Coordinates of C-alpha atoms and ligand atoms in Angstrom, one line a residue:
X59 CA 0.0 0.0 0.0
X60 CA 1.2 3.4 0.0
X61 CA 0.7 4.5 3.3
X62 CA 3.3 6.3 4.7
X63 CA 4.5 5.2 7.9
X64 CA 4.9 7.0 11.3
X65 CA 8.2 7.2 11.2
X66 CA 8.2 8.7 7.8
X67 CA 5.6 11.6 9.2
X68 CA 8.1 12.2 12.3
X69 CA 11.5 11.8 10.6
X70 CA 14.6 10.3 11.7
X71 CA 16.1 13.9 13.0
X72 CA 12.9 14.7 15.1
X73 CA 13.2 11.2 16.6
X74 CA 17.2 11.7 17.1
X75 CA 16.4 15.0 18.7
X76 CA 13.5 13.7 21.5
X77 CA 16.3 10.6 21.9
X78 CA 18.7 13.1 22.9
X79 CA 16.5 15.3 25.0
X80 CA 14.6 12.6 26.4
X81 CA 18.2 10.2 28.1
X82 CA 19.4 14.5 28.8
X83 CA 16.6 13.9 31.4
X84 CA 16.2 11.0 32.3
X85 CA 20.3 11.2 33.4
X86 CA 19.2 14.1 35.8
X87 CA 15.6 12.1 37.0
X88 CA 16.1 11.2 40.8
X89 CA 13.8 7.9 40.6
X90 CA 15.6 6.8 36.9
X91 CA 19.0 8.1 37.2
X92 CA 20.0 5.0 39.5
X93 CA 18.9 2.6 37.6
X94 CA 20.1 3.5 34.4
X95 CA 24.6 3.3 33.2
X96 CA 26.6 6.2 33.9
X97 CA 26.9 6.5 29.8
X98 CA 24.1 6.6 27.7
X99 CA 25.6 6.4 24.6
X100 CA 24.9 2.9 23.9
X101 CA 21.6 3.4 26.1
X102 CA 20.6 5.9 23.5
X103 CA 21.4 4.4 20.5
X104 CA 19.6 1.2 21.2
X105 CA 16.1 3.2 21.8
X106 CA 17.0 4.6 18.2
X107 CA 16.8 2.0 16.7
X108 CA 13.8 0.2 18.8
X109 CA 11.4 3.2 18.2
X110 CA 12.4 3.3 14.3
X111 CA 11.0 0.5 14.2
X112 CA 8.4 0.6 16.6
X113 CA 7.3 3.7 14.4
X114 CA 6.9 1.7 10.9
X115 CA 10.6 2.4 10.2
X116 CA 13.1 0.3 9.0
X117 CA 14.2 -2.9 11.5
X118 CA 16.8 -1.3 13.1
X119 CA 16.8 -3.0 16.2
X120 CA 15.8 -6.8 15.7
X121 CA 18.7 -6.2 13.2
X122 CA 21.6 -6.0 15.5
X123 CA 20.0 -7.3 18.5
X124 CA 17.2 -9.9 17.8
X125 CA 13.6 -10.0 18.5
X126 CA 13.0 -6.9 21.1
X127 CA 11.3 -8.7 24.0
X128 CA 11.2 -5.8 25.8
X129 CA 9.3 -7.0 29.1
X130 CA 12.0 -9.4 29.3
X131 CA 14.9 -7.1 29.0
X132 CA 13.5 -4.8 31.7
X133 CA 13.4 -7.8 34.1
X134 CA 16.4 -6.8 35.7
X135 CA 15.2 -3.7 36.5
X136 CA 12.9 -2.7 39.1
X137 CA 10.2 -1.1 37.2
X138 CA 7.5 0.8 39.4
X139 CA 4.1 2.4 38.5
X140 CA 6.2 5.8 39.7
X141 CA 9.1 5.2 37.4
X142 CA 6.7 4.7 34.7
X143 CA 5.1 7.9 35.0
X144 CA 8.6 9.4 35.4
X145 CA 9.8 7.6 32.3
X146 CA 6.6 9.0 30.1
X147 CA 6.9 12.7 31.6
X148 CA 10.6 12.9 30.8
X149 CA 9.1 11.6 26.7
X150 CA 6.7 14.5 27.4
X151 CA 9.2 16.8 27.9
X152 CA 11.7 15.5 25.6
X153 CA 8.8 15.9 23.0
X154 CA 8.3 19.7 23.8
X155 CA 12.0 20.1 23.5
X156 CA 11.9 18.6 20.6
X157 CA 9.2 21.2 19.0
X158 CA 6.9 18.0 18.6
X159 CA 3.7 18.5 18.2
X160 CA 0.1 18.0 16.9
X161 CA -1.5 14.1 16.1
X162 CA 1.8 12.3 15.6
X163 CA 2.8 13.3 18.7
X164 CA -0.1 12.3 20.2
X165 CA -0.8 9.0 18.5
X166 CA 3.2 8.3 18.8
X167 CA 3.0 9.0 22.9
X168 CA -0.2 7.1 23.2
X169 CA 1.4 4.0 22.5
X170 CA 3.9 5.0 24.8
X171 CA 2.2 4.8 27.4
X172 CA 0.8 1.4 26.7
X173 CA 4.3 0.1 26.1
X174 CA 5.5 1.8 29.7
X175 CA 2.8 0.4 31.6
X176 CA 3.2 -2.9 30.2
X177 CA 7.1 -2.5 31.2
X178 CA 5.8 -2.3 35.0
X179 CA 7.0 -5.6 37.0
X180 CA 7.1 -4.4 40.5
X181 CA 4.9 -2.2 42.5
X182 CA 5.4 0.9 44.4
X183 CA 7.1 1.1 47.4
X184 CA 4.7 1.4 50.6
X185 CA 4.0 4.6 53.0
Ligands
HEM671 C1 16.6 -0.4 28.2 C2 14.4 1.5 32.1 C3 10.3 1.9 29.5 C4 12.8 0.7 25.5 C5 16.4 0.1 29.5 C6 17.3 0.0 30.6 C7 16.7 0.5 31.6 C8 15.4 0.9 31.2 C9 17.3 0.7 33.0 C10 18.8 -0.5 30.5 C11 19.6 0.6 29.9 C12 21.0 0.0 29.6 O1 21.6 -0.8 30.3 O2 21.5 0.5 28.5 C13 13.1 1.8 31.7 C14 12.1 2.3 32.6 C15 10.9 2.4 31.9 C16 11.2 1.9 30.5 C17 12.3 2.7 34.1 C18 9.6 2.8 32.4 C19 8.5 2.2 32.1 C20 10.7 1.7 28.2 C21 9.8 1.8 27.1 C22 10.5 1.5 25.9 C23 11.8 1.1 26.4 C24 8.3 2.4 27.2 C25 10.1 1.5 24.5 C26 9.1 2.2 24.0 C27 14.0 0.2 25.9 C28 15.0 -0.3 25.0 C29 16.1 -0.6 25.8 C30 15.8 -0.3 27.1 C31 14.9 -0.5 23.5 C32 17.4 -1.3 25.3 C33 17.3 -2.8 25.4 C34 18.6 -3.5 25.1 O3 19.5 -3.5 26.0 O4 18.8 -4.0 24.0 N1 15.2 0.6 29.9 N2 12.6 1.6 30.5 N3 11.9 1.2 27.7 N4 14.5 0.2 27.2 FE1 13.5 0.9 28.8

């Protein structure tokens, strides 16, 4: 068909630049920071590839790294409801920084969400 994908709507510098702004944040984040390597680098370029092709892009990811299994690779992480929400309001942000806006934006951090949610595998401390 000729429909044109998301990633084709957003385009690869737009994505690069949330990336950037998005890890920026999440390096300064007091409930992600300590859970996440000193050097993003690699950090970042991973999620490059996973949301190219999350977006409809080309397979980026699966390419170098297999199939994504995501829940599973965030297993040895302690993923709260709270870091979660933390995770999708440094997106938010990123995406503002970013100058990203209008229904790609919103169909793109929609599904977001989902994915975060679903990433969730321990609950929230007590108190
Ligand atoms: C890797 C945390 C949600 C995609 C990671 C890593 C952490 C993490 C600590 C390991 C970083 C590293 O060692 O380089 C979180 C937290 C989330 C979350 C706290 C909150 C819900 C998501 C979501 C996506 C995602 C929603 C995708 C839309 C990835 C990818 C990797 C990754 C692609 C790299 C996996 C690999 O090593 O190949 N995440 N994440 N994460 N995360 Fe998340």
């Amino acid at each position: 068909s000729m429909k044109i994908s998301q990633y084709e709507k957003i385009g690869k510098e737009t994505l690069h630049n949330i990336i950037q702004a998005f890890y920026k944040r999440v390096k300064q984040h007091p409930d992600l920071a300590p859970i996440f390597p000193e050097d993003l680098t690699e950090t970042a370029r991973k999620q490059e590839q996973f949301l190219t092709q999350f977006l409809g892009g080309p397979p980026l990811y699966t390419a170098e790294h297999g199939h994504p299994r995501l829940r599973m690779r965030h297993l040895p992480f302690q993923i709260t409801p709270k870091r979660a929400n933390a995770w999708l309001s440094c997106m938010s942000a990123a995406m503002d920084e970013a100058n990203f806006h209008g229904p790609e934006r919103e169909e793109f951090f929609s599904r977001l969400v989902i994915t975060a949610h679903h990433m969730v595998n321990t609950p929230d401390e007590k108190g």
